[in-house]
Each structure stands twice: as structure tokens, then as C-alpha cells.
Coordinates of C-alpha atoms in Angstrom, one line a residue:
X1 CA 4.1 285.2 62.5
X2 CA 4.0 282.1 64.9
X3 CA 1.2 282.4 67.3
X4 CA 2.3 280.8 70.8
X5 CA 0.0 279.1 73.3
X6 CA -1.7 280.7 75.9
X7 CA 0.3 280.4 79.4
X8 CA -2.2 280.0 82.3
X9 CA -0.1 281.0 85.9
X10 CA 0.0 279.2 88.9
X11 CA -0.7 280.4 92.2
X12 CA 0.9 279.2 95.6
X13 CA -0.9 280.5 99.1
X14 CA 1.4 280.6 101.5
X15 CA -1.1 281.2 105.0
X16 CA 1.3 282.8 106.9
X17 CA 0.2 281.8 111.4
X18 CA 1.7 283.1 114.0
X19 CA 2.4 281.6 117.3
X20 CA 3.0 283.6 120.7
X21 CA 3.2 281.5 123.9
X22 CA 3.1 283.3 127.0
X23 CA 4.5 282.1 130.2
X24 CA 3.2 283.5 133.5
X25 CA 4.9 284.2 136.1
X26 CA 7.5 285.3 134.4
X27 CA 10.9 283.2 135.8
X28 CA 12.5 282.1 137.9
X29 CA 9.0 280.8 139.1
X30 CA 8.5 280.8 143.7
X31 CA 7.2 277.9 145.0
X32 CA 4.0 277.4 145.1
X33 CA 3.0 279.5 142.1
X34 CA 0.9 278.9 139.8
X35 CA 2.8 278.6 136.1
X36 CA 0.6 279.3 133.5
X37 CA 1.2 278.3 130.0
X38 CA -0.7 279.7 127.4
X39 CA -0.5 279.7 123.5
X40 CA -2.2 281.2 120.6
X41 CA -2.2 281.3 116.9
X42 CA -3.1 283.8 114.8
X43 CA -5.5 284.8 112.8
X44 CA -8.0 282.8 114.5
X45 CA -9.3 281.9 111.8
X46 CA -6.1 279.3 111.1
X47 CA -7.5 275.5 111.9
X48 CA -4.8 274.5 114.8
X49 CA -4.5 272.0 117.0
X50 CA -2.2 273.0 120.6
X51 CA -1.0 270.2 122.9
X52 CA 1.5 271.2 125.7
X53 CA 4.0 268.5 127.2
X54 CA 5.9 268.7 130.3
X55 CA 9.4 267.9 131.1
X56 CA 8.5 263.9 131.5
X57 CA 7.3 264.2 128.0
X58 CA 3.7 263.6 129.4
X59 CA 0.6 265.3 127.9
X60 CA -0.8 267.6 129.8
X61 CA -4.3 269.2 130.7
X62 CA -5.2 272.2 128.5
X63 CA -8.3 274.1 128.0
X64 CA -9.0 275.9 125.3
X65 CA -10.3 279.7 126.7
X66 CA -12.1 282.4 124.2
X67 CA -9.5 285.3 123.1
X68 CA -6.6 283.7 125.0
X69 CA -6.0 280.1 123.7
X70 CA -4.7 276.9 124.8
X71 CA -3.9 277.3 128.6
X72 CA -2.2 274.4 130.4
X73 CA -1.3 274.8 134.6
X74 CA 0.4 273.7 137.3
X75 CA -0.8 274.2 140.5
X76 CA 1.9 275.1 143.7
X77 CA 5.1 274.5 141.2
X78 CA 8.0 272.6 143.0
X79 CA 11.4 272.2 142.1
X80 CA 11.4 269.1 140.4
X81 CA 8.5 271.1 138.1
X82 CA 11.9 272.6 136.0
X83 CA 12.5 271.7 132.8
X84 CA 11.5 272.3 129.0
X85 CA 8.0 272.6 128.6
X86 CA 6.7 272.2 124.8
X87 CA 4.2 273.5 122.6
X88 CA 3.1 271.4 119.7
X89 CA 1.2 272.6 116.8
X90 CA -0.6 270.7 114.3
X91 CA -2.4 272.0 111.1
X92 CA -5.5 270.3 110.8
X93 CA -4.9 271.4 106.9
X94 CA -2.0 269.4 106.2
X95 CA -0.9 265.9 106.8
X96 CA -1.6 264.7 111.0
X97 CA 1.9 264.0 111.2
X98 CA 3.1 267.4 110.6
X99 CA 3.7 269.2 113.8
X100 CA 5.5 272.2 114.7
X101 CA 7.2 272.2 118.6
X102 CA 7.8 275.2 120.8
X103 CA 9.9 275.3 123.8
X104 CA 10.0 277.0 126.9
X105 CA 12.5 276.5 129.7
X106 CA 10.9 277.1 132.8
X107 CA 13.3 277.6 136.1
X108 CA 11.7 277.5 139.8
X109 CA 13.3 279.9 142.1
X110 CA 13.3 277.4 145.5
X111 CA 14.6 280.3 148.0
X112 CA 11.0 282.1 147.6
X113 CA 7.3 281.3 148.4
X114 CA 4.3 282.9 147.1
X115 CA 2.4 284.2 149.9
X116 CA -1.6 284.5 149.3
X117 CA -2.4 287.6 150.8
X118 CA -4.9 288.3 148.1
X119 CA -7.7 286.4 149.5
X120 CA -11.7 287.4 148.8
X121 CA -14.0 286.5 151.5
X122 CA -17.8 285.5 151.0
X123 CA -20.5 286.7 153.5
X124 CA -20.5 283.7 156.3
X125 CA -22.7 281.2 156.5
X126 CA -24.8 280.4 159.9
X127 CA -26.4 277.0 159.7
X128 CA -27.3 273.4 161.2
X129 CA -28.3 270.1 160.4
X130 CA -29.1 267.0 161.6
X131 CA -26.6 264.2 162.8
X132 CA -25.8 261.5 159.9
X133 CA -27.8 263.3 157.6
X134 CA -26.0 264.4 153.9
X135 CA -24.7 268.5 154.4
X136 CA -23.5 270.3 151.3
X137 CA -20.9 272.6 152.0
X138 CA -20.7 275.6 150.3
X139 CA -17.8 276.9 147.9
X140 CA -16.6 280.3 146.2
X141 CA -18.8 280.6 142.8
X142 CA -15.4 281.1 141.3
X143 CA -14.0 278.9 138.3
X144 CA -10.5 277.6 140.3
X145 CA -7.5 275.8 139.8
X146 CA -7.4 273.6 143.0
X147 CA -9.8 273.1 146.4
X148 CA -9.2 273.0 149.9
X149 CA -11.7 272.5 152.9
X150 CA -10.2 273.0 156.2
X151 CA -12.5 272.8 159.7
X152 CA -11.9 274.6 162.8
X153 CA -13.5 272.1 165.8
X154 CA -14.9 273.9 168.7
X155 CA -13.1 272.8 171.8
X156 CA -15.1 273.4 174.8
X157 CA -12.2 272.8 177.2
X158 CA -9.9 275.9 176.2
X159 CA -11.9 277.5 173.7
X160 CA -9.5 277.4 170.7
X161 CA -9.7 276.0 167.5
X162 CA -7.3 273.8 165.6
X163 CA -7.5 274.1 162.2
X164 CA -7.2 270.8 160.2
X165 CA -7.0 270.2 156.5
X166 CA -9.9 268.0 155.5
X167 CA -9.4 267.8 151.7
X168 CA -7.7 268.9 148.3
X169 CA -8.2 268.5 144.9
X170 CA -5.9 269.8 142.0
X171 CA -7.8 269.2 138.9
X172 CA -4.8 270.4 136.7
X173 CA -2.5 267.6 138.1
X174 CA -5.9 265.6 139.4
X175 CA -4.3 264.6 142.4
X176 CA -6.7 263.9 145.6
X177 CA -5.5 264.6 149.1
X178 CA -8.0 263.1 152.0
X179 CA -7.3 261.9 155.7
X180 CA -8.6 259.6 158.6
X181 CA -10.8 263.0 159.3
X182 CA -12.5 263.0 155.7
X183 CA -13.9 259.6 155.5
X184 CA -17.8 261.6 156.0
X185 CA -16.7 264.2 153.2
X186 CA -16.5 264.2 149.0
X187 CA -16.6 266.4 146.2
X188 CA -20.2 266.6 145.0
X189 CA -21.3 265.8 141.7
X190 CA -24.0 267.9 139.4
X191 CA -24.3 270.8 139.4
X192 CA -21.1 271.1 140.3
X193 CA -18.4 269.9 138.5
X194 CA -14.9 269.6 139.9
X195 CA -13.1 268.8 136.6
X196 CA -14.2 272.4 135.0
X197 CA -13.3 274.0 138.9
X198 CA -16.9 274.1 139.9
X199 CA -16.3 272.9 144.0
X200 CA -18.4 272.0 146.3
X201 CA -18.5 269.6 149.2
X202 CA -20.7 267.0 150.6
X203 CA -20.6 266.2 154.2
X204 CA -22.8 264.0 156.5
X205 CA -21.9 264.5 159.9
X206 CA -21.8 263.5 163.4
X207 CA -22.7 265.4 166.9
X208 CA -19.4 266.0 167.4
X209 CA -18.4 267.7 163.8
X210 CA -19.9 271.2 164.8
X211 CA -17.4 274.0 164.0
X212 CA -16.3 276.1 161.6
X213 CA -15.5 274.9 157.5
X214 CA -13.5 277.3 155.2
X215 CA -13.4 276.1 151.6
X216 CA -10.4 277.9 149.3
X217 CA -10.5 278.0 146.3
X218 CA -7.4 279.0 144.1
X219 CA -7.6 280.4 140.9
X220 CA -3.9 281.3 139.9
X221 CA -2.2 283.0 143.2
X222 CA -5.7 284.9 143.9
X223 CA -7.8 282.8 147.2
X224 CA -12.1 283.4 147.2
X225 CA -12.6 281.8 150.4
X226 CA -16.6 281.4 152.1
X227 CA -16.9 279.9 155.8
X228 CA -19.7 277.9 157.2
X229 CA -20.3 277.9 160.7
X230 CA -22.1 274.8 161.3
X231 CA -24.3 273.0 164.4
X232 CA -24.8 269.5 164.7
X233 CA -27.7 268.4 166.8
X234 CA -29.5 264.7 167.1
X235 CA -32.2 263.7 169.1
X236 CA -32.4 260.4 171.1
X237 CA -34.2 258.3 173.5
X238 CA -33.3 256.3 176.2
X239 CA -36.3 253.7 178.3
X240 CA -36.1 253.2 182.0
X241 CA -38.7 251.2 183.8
X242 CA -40.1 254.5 185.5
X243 CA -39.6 256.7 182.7
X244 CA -38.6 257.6 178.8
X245 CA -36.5 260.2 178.3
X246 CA -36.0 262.2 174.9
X247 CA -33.2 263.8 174.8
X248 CA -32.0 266.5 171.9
X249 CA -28.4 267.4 171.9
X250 CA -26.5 270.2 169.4
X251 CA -23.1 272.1 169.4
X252 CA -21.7 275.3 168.8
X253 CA -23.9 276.9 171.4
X254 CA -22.6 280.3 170.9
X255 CA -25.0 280.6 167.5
X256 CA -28.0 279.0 169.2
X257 CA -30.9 281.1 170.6
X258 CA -33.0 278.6 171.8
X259 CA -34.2 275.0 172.1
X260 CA -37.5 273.6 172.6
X261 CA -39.2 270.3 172.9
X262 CA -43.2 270.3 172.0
X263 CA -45.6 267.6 171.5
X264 CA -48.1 267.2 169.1
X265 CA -50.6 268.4 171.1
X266 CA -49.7 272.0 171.6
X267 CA -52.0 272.2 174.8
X268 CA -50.0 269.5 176.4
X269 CA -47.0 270.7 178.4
X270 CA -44.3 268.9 178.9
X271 CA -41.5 267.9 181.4
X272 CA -38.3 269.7 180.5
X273 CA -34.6 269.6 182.1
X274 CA -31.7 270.6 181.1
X275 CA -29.1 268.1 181.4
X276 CA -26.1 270.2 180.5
X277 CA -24.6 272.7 178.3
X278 CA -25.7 271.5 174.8
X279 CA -28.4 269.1 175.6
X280 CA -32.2 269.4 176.8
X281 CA -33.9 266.7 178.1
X282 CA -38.0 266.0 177.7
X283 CA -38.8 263.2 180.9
X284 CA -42.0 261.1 180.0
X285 CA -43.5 258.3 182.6
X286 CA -44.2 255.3 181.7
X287 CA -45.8 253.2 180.6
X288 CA -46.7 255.0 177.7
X289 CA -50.1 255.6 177.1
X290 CA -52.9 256.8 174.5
X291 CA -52.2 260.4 176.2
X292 CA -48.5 260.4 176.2
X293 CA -47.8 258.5 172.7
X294 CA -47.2 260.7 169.4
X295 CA -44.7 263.0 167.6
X296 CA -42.4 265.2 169.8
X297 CA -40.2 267.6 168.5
X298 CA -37.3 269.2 169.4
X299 CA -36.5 272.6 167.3
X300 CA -33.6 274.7 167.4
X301 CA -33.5 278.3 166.7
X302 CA -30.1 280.4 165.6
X303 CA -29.4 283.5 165.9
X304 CA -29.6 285.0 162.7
X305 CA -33.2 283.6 162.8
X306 CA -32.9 279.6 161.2
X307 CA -34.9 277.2 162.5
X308 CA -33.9 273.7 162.4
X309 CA -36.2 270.7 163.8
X310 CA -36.3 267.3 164.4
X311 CA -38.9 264.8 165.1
X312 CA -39.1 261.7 167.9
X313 CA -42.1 259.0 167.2
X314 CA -43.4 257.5 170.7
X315 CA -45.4 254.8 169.9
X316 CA -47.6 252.7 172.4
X317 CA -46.2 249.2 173.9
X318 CA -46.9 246.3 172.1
X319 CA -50.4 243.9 173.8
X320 CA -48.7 241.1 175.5
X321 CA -50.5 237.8 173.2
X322 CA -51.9 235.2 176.5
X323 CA -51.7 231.5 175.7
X324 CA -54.6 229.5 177.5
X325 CA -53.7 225.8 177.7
X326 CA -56.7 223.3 177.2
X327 CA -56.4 220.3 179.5
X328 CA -56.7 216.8 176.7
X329 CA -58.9 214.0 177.7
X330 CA -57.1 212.0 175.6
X331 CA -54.1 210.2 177.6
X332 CA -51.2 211.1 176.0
X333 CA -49.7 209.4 172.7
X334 CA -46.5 208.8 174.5
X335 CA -48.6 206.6 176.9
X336 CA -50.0 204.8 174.4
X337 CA -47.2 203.6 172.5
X338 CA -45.7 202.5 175.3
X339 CA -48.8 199.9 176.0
X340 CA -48.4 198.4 172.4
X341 CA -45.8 196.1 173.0
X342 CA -47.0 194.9 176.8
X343 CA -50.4 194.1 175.0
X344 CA -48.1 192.3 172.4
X345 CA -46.3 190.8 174.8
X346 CA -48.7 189.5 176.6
X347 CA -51.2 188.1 173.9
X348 CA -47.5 186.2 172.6
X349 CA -47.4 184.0 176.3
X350 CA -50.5 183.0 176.4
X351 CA -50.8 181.5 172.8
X352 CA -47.5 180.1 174.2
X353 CA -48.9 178.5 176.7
X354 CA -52.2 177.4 175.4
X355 CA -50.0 175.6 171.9
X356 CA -47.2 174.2 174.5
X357 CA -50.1 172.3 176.4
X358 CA -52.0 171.1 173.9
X359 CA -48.7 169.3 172.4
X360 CA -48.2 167.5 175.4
X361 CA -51.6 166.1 175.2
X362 CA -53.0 167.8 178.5
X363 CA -56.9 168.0 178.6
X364 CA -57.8 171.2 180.6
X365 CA -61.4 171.9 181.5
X366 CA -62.7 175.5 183.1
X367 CA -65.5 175.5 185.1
X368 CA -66.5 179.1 186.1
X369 CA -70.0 179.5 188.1
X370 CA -71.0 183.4 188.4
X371 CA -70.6 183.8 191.8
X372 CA -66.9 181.9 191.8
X373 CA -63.6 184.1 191.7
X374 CA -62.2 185.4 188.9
X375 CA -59.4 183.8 189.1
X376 CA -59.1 180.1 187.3
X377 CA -56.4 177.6 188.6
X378 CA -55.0 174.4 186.8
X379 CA -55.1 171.0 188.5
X380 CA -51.4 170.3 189.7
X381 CA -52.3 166.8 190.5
X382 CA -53.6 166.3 186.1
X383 CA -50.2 167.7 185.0
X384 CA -48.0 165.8 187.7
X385 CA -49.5 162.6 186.7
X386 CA -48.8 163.7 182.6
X387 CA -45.3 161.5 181.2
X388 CA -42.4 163.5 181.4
X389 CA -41.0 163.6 178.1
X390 CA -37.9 166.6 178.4
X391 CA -40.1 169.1 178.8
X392 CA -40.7 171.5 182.4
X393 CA -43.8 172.6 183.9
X394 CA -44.5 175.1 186.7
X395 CA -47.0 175.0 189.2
X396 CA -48.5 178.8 189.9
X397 CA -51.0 179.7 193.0
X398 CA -51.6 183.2 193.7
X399 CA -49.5 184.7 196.5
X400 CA -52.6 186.8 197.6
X401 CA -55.5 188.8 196.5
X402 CA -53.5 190.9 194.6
X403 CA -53.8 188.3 190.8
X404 CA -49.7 187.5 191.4
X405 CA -48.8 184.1 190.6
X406 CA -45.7 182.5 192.2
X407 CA -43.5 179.4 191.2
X408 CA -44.3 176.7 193.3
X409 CA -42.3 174.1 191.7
X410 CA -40.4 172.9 188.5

């Protein structure tokens, strides 16, 4: 008997996946539609990675949603949105270059639009705030595809509104659209989040952006739409030599119940005009004065019962500094330097004089009594007489009483 070895078997696991990709709408697509692409794997339990690529071959923005999978959008489809649209799988379990592609051909009907008739509106917001001052504007609580904020000015001339588109975001495509009327509005950051469709706006702006906002937000070919109705107000002041006006001005007058200017001292009443429709006008005289300086405030009251407020500081006028100028004694230094050089000057003739005599050999003798003149005279006779050896002499007698001496010969 010949005993054989023992044969051990070998088992292969073949995990079996499935893959289902779902295209909605179903083709051809309208325009404007939202195409969604969505693919799954099961069981779940299957390690997968999903990565869908559009007809340019780009990679595009997926999500990955609990018991629905890997869901990739566009937004308002066009025409040149045709094409092959692939789904690439890629077992984690095997080798990273291993991937299995799935197409779908996707075809956009251009003779049809999808109309949004299916639109959800919020309860509408009543509101104001100040001029300049940062105004967030509220969006549907929904988690959308794409924004839009559109305003509705008030005209005051013909009472109609023109609606404007102030901004869009797509965050499937991430494409931005803004104009010259949304330099004062952005998307705001946390806690919203406009990359996951969380939306909301931030807005500061001016007296004359009163009216009413709509922001839309898509999510597929549904609309959740909430409207603000906003007032604007500001309060100003404006000096005159007789008096300082405070003015406070606001739109959308239809949703105001009243307007009201106090001071801090409630006891104190005040002055009060109104200027025109939309602005109220508190008159102070001035100067202003311990009685008159302080807070005023103008507060506005809407009808569903808000009350906004805003505060004007009137401070006293500055003391006026007096400068007293103190007569010197001293002459000034200008003076001064100005007799330097005539004392120079004349100290230089006179040693001059006294060293060109001396060299010619001329004796001079002063006699002065106390009672004589001050004034002390050479001999023109003694320096007549003296050789003439090149040198000049003058003879000098005083023209008057005044000191002056003139030339009386050479």
C-alpha cells in the first residue's frame, strides 16, 4: 500500500461589487437643470474610491452623501454641458493603478427650459440698520447647490421696483458672478459656509440701499427663497454760525412708525422739524453750551415693533488759548549786530590816524580845561609847516555845532 501526501486546497475570494450610477433628470436634459450624477457600490462594506470626470476630462466636485453615494452636479446645464461623463472606480484593495471607468452620455435638450415654479418662501423679514455699518443678510436654512441675492430699490418717483441681480455663487462649478452694484456685498464666512451650501450675505450699506433683498437658494430644480425688507437711516450734523442742526434721515418709510430725536436729559425738550419725507431735523443754537452739549439720539420705530437707534455726540467749543506779548527792554539783537562793525570801523580810523601821524614825525599836544568844548582841533599852521614827503593831509573844522567835520583843504 503506498500512502500519498496529504493535499491541502486552495481558496480564491472573488468579492463580487456592484456598481449602479444614476443619472437625474433623466435625458435629454432642459436648460437650466440641474444634472445630477450619482454612483454607488455595493455592499457598502467594499473599500471604493468614486471620482467623476466631465466631457473636458476635468475632475469634478463630488461629495460623498450617506445611503446614496458619490454625487457630482452641474448647476443650470447648457449645451456645451453634452458629452460622456465618467465614473472611475478604484479599489483601495488592489494596486492604485487599477481602476474601473463608467460612462454616461448625457444629451441637453436646448428647445426646453426648466421653469422654477416650485419655490418655498420664508416668513419676511422687517428690519433696519445704520448707514456704513456691516448687515448680514439672511438666507434659506437649506443645504443648496447655487446662490442668488437680488434687491428691489424703492423708487420714490413712480413707486415701482426694479429688480437687480446683486450676486451668484455656484459652488459645484465655483464660479462667482458680482456687479458695479455689489462692491458693499460678500458671502460671509463662519458659520456659514458657502463651499458645503450654507449661504449667507454680508452687506454694509448706504442711505440710499433701502429696499427689498430676496436671496434664492437652489437645491436641484426646487427654490427656498426668504426676503428682507430693509431701512437705512444715518444721522448727521451740519454747523451754521446761528445754529447746529442734527439731522436723522432713513428710507422705506412705508415700514416706519415713528421717529424721534431726545437728549440726554429727558426733561429737556427739544426743537424738532421735519425737513421732508424721510428726514427729521433737531435745530440747536449756538454756541453750544454746558446746557445744550451731550448725547442726542435719534430712534426709529417699525411697525412690527423694532426699534433701531442711533447716537449724535455734541461736545462744547474748544477755549480760544490768548497770547500776551511782553514788551523787551533789551534793544533788539538785530540792532546790535548791526553796531559791531561801525564800533570796528571806527576804532580802525583812529588808530589810522594816530600811527600815520606819528610816522611823519608830527608832535600833537591836547590841552583840554573843564569848562572848554568838547570838541579838540589840530593846529593847521604845525602840520602846514611839516616837510612834504608824498604823503596828503586834510585840514577838518566843524561845519557847526552839530560834531561834523568838513574838508578844508588837501
Amino acid at each position: 500500500m503506498i500512502e500519498q501526501p496529504e493535499r491541502i486546497p486552495k481558496e480564491t475570494v472573488i468579492l463580487l461589487a456592484i456598481l449602479t450610477v444614476t443619472v437625474v433628470p433623466a435625458a435629454p436634459i432642459r436648460l437650466l437643470s440641474t444634472l445630477r450624477l450619482i454612483a454607488s457600490v455595493k455592499p457598502e462594506s467594499v473599500p471604493t474610491n468614486i471620482i467623476w470626470v466631465g466631457p473636458g476630462g476635468n475632475s469634478m466636485k463630488s461629495e460623498t452623501k450617506p445611503n446614496t453615494g458619490t454625487v457630482a452636479k452641474v448647476p443650470q446645464i447648457q449645451k456645451n454641458d453634452s458629452g460622456a461623463y465618467v465614473c472611475m472606480v478604484r479599489p483601495w484593495s488592489t494596486s492604485p493603478n487599477i481602476l474601473f471607468p463608467f460612462n454616461v452620455k448625457v444629451t441637453v435638450d436646448v428647445k426646453s427650459e426648466a421653469s422654477f415654479t416650485n419655490i418655498t418662501h420664508g416668513t419676511v423679514i422687517t428690519t433696519a440698520t445704520r448707514a456704513q455699518m456691516p448687515f448680514n443678510v439672511i438666507c434659506p436654512g437649506v443645504q443648496g447647490d447655487y446662490v442668488r441675492l437680488y434687491w428691489q430699490p424703492h423708487s420714490p418717483q413712480n413707486m415701482k421696483r426694479n429688480v437687480l441681480q446683486l450676486y451668484h455663487y455656484d459652488r459645484w462649478r465655483g464660479i462667482t458672478f458680482v456687479n458695479n452694484q455689489s462692491k458693499r456685498v460678500h458671502l460671509a464666512g463662519p458659520p456659514y459656509n458657502a463651499d458645503a451650501g450654507s449661504f449667507s450675505f454680508l452687506f454694509t450699506p448706504e442711505l440710499n440701499n433701502g429696499g427689498q433683498y430676496s436671496c434664492d437658494v437652489f437645491l436641484n430644480d426646487n427654490v427656498y427663497r426668504q426676503r428682507t425688507v430693509l431701512s437705512v437711516f444715518k444721522v448727521k450734523s451740519k454747523p451754521s454760525p446761528s445754529m447746529l442742526e442734527l439731522s436723522c434721515l432713513y428710507s422705506e418709510l412705508s415700514q416706519i412708525q415713528s421717529v424721534k430725536w431726545t437728549y440726554q436729559d429727558k426733561s429737556r425738550k427739544l426743537h424738532v422739524v421735519s425737513s421732508g419725507p424721510g428726514r427729521i431735523t433737531a435745530v440747536l443754537p449756538t454756541p453750544i453750551t454746558a446746557d445744550t452739549a451731550g448725547n442726542y439720539t435719534c430712534t426709529l420705530q417699525l411697525n412690527n415693533g423694532q426699534t433701531v437707534w442711533a447716537t449724535e455726540s455734541v461736545a462744547l467749543p474748544s477755549k480760544e488759548s490768548v497770547t500776551v506779548t511782553t514788551p523787551s527792554l533789551l534793544p533788539p539783537l538785530s540792532a546790535l549786530l548791526l553796531l559791531v562793525p561801525l564800533v570796528a570801523a571806527a576804532a580802525g580810523v583812529l588808530l589810522w590816524r594816530r600811527e600815520h601821524i606819528s610816522d611823519r614825525g608830527i608832535e600833537e599836544s591836547l590841552s583840554v580845561q573843564a569848562h572848554e568844548a568838547e570838541n579838540i582841533y589840530e593846529n593847521p599852521e604845525d602840520i602846514r609847516q611839516a616837510p612834504f614827503e608824498g604823503s596828503f593831509y586834510m585840514d577838518l573844522k566843524p561845519r557847526g555845532d552839530d560834531g561834523i567835520y568838513k574838508e578844508l583843504e588837501q
